[in-house]
mmCIF file of C-alpha atoms in Angstrom:
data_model
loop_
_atom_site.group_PDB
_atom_site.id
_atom_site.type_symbol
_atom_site.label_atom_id
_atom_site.label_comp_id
_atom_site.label_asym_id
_atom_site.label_seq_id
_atom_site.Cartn_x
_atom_site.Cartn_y
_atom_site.Cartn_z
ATOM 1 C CA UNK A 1 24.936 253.176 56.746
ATOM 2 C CA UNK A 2 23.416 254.480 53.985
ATOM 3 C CA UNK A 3 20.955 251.710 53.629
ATOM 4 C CA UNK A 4 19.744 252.668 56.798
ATOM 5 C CA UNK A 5 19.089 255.902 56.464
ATOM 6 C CA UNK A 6 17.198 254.626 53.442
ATOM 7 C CA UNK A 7 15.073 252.956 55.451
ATOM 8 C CA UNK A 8 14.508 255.761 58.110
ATOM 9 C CA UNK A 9 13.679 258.174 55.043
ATOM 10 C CA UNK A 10 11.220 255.385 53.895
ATOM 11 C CA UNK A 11 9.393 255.468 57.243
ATOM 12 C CA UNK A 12 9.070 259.359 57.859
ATOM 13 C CA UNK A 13 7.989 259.649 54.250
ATOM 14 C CA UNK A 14 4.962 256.263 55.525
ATOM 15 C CA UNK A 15 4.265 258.419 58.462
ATOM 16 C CA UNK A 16 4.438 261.658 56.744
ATOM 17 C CA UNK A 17 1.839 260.253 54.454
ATOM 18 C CA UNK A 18 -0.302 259.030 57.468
ATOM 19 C CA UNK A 19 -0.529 262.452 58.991
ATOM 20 C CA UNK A 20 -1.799 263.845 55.930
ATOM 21 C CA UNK A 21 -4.310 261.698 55.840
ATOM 22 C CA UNK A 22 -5.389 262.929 59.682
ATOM 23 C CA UNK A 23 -5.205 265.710 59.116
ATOM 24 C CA UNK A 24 -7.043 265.784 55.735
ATOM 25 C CA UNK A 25 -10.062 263.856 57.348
ATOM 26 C CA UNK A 26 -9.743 266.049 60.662
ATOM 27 C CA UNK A 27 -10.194 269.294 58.401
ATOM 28 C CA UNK A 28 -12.878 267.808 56.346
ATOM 29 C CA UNK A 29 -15.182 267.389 59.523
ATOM 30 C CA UNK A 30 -13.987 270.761 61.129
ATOM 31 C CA UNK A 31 -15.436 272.326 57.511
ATOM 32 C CA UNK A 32 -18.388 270.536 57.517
ATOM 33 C CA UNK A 33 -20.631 273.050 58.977
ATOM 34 C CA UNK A 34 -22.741 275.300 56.943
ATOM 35 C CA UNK A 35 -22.614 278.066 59.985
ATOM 36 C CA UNK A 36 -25.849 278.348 60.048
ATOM 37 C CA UNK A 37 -28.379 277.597 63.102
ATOM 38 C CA UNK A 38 -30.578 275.547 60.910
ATOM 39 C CA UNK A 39 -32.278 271.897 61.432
ATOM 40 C CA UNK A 40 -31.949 271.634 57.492
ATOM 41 C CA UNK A 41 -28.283 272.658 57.547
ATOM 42 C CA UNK A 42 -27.481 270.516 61.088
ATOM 43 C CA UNK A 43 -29.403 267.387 59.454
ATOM 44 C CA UNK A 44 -27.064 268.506 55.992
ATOM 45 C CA UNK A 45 -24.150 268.377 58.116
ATOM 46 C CA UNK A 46 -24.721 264.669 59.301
ATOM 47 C CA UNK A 47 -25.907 263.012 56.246
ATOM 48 C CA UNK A 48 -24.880 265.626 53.320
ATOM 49 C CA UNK A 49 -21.864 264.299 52.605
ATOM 50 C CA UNK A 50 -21.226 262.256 49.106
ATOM 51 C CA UNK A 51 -22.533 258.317 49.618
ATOM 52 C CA UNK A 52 -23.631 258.827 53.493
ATOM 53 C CA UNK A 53 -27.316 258.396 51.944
ATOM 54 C CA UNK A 54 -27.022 255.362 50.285
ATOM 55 C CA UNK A 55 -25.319 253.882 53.176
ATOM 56 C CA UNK A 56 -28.604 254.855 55.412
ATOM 57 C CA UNK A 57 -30.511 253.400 52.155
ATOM 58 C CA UNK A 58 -28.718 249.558 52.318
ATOM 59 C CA UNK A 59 -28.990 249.649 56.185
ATOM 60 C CA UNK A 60 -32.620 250.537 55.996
ATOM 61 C CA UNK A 61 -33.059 247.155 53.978
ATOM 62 C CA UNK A 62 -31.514 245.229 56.669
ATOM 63 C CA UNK A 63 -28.299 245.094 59.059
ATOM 64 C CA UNK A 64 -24.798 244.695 57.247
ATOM 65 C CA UNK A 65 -21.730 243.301 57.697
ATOM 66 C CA UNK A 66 -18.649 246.101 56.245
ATOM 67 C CA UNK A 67 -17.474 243.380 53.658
ATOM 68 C CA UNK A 68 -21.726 243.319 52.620
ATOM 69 C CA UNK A 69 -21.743 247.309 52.385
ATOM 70 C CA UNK A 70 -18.849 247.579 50.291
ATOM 71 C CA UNK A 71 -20.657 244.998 47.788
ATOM 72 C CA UNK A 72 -23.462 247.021 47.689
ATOM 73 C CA UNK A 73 -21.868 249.624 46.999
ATOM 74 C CA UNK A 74 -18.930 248.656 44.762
ATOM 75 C CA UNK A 75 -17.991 251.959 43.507
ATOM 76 C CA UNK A 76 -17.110 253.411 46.827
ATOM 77 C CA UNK A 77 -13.830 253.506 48.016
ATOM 78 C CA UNK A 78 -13.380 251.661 51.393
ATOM 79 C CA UNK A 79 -11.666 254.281 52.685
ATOM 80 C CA UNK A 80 -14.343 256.867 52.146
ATOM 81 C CA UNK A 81 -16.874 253.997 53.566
ATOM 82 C CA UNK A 82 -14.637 253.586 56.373
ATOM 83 C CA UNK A 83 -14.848 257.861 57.249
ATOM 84 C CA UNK A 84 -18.428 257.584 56.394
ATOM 85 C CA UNK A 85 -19.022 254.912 58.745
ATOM 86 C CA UNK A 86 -17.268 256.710 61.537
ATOM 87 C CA UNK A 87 -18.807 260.192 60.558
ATOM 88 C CA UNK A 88 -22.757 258.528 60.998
ATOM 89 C CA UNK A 89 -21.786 256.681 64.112
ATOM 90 C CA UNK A 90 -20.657 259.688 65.701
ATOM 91 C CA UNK A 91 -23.996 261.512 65.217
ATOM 92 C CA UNK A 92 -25.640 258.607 66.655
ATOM 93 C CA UNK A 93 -27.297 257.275 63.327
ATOM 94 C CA UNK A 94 -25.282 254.004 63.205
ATOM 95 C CA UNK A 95 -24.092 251.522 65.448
ATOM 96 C CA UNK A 96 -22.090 248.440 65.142
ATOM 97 C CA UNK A 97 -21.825 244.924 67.365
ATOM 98 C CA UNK A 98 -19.524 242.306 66.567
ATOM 99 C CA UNK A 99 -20.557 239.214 64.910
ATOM 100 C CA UNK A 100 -17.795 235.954 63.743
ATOM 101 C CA UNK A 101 -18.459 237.449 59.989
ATOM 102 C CA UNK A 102 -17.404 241.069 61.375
ATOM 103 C CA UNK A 103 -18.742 244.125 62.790
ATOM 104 C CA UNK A 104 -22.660 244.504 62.175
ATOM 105 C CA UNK A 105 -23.640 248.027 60.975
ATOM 106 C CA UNK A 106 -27.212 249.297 62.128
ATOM 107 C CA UNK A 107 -29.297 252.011 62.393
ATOM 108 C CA UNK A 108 -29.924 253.490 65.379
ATOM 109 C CA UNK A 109 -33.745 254.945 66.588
ATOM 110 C CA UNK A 110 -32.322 257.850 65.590
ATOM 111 C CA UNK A 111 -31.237 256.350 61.667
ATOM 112 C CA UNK A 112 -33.940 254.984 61.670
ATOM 113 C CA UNK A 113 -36.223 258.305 61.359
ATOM 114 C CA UNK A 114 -34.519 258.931 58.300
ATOM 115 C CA UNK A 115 -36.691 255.859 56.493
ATOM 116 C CA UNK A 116 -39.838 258.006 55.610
ATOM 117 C CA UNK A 117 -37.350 260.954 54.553
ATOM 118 C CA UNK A 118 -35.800 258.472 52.276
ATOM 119 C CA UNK A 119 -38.834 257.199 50.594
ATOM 120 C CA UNK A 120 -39.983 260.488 49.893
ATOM 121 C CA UNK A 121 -36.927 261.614 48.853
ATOM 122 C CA UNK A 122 -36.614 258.347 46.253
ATOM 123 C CA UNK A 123 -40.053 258.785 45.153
ATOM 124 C CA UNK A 124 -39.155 262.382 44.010
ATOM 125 C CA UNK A 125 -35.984 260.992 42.151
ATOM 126 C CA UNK A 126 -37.941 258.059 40.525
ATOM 127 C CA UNK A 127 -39.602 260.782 38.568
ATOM 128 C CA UNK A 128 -36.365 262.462 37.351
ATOM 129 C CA UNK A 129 -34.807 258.900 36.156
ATOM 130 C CA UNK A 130 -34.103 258.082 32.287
ATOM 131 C CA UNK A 131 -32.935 254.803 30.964
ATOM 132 C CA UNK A 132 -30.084 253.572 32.937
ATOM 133 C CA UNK A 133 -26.573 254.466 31.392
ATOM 134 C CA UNK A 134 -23.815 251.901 30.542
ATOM 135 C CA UNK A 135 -22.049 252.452 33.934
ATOM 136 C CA UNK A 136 -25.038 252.442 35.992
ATOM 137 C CA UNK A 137 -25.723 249.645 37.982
ATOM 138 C CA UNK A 138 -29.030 248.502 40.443
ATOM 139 C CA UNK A 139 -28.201 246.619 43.754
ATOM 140 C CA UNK A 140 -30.570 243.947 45.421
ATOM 141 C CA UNK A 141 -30.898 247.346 47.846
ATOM 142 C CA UNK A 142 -31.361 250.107 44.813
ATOM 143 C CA UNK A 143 -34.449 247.958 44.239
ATOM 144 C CA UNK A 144 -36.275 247.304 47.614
ATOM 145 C CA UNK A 145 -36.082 250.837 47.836
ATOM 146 C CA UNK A 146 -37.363 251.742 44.268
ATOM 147 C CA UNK A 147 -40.134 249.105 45.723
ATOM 148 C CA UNK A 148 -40.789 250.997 48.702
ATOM 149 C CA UNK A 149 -40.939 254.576 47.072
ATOM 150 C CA UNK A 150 -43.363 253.635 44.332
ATOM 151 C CA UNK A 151 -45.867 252.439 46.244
ATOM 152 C CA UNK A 152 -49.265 253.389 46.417
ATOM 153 C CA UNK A 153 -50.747 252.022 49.857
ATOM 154 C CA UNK A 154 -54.051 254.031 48.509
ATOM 155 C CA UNK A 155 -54.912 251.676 45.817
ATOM 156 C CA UNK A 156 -53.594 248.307 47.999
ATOM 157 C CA UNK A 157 -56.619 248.785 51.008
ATOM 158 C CA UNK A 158 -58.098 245.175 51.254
ATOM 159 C CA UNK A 159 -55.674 243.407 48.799
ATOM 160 C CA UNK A 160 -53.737 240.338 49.599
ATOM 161 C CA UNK A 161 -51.345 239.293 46.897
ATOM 162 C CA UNK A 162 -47.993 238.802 46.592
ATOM 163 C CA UNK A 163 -44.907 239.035 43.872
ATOM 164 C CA UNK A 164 -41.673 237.037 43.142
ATOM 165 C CA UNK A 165 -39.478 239.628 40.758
ATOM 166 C CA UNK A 166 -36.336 238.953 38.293
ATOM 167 C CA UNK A 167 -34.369 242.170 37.269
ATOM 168 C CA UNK A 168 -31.131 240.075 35.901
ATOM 169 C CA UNK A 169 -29.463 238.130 38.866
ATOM 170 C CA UNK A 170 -31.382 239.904 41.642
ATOM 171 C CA UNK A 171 -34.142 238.177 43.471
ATOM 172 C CA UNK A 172 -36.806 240.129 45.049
ATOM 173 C CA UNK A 173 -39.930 239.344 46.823
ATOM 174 C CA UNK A 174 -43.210 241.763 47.909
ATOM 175 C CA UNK A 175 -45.984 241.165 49.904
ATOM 176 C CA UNK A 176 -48.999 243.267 49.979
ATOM 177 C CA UNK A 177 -51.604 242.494 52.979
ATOM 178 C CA UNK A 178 -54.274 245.030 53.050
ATOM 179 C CA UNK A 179 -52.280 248.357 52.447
ATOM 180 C CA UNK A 180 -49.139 247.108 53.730
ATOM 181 C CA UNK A 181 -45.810 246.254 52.332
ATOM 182 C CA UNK A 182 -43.000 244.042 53.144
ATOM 183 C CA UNK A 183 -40.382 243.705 50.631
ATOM 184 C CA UNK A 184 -37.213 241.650 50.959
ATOM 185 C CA UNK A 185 -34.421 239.845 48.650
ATOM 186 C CA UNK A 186 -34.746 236.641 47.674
ATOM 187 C CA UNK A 187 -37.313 234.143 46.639
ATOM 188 C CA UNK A 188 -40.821 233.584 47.300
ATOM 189 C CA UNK A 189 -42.129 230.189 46.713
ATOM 190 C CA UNK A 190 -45.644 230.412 47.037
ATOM 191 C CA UNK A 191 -45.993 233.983 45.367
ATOM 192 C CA UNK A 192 -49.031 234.687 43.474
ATOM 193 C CA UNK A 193 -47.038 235.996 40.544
ATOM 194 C CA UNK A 194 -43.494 235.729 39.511
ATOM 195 C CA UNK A 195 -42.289 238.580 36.925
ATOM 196 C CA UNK A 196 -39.016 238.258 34.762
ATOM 197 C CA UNK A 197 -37.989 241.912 33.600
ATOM 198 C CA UNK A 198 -35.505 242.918 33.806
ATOM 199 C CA UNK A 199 -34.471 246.593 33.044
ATOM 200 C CA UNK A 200 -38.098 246.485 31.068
ATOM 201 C CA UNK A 201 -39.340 246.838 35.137
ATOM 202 C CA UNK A 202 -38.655 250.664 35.277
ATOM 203 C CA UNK A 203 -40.934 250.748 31.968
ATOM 204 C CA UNK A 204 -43.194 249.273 33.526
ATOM 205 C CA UNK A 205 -43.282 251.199 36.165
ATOM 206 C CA UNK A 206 -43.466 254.515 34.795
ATOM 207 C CA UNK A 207 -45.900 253.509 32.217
ATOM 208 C CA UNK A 208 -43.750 253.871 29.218
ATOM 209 C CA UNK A 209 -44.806 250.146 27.986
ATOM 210 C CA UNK A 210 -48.240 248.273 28.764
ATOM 211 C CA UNK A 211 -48.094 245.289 30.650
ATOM 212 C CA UNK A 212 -49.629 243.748 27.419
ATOM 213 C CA UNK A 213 -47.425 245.229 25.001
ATOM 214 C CA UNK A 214 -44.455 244.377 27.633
ATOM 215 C CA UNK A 215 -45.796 240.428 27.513
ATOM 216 C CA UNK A 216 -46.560 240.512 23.453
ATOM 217 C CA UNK A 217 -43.038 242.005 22.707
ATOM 218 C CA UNK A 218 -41.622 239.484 25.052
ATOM 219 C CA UNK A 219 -39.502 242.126 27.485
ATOM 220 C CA UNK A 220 -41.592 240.941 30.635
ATOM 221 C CA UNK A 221 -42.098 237.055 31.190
ATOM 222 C CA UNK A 222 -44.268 236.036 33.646
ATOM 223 C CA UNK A 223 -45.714 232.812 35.877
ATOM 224 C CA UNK A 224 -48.856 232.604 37.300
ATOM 225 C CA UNK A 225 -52.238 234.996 36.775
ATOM 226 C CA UNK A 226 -51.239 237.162 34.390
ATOM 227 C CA UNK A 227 -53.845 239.727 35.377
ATOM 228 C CA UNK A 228 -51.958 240.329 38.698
ATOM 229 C CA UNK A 229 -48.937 241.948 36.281
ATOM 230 C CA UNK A 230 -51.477 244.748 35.842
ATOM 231 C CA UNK A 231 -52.293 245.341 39.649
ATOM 232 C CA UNK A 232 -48.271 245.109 40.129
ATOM 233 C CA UNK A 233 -47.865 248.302 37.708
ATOM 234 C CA UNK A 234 -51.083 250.263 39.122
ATOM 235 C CA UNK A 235 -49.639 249.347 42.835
ATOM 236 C CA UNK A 236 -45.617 250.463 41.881
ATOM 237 C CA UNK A 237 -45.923 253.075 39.548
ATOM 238 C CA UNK A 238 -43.435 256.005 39.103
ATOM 239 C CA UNK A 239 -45.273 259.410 39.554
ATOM 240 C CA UNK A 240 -49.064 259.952 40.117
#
């Protein structure tokens, strides 16, 4: 007898923990609202909370799987991903179809309109960042985007060129066709240049090292016309 009421105690105390959950989660979207009849605080409402922009950010690279999200974004917990998910599909930014690897995450039209907020909104934190810290980390998406916000369409008008990029295992690839940009992960075997950095890219970048001093000291490697390293820093560079 007393072994089951053991096991009855064991099961309110399972769902006893479930509700709490519920009802956490339930009070955290009742309390989401600023009060305030506000496009700023209504957008702040749907994509303010903690991650929710770096989820947009992946799925503005390309369409994920949930098992790809929660690799690009290891520090996450799934269950915060999961409410996160949820939270952006309700407001109609994401969607989701099922595929044999899973449900698909997307961005709806609607997501979607967030892409030129985003690069304007990474271009402004490129400025603000330092040398990475010991528990910072750059995804394969971290860096499309860091692609994407430093560019300066201005100064590619009439070039055609295009890059292969190493930053440790990550692959990149960018393609510049008269002022326009496509940027993807992975190889690119006919690329004009292909650069080996490494962290040294963000130095790059914001013009803390020359391309020449970067080759001379050995911290950038490069194959191909070496002279296209310079056009890669004058076309991604980090402020004006």
């Amino acid at each position: 007898m007393s072994e089951v009421q053991s096991t009855d105690s064991m099961f309110e105390l399972a769902e006893s923990s479930q509700l709490e959950a519920i009802m956490s989660e339930l009070e955290s979207l009742t309390s989401r609202s600023y009060g305030q009849y506000c496009g700023l605080a209504r957008a702040l409402e749907v994509v303010g909370e903690r991650w929710a922009l770096l989820v947009v950010r992946d799925l503005l690279v390309r369409s994920q799987t949930y098992a790809e999200l929660q690799r690009g974004l290891p520090r996450l917990p799934v269950d915060i991903l999961s409410t996160r998910l949820r939270e952006l599909e309700s407001a109609g930014v994401v969607s989701h179809t099922e595929s044999p690897d899973g449900l698909v995450y997307a961005l709806t039209p609607l997501g979607l309109e967030l892409d030129d907020i985003l690069v304007r909104l990474g271009r402004w934190g490129a400025t603000l960042l330092g040398a990475p810290s010991g528990e910072e980390i750059v995804t394969p998406s971290s860096l499309v985007m860091a692609l994407r916000t430093t560019f300066h369409q201005e100064i590619a008008a009439g070039l055609h060129v295009s890059y292969e990029i190493h930053v440790g295992d990550i692959v990149l690839n960018a393609r510049i066709d008269d002022g326009d940009l496509a940027v993807g992960t992975g190889p690119l075997p006919d690329a004009d240049l292909v650069i080996e950095a490494g962290l040294s890219l963000r130095a790059l970048m914001a013009a803390d090292i020359t391309p020449e001093a970067a080759l001379a000291e050995q911290l950038v490697t490069v194959t191909g016309n070496r002279e296209l390293l310079t056009t890669f820093v004058d076309l991604f560079r980090i402020g004006a």
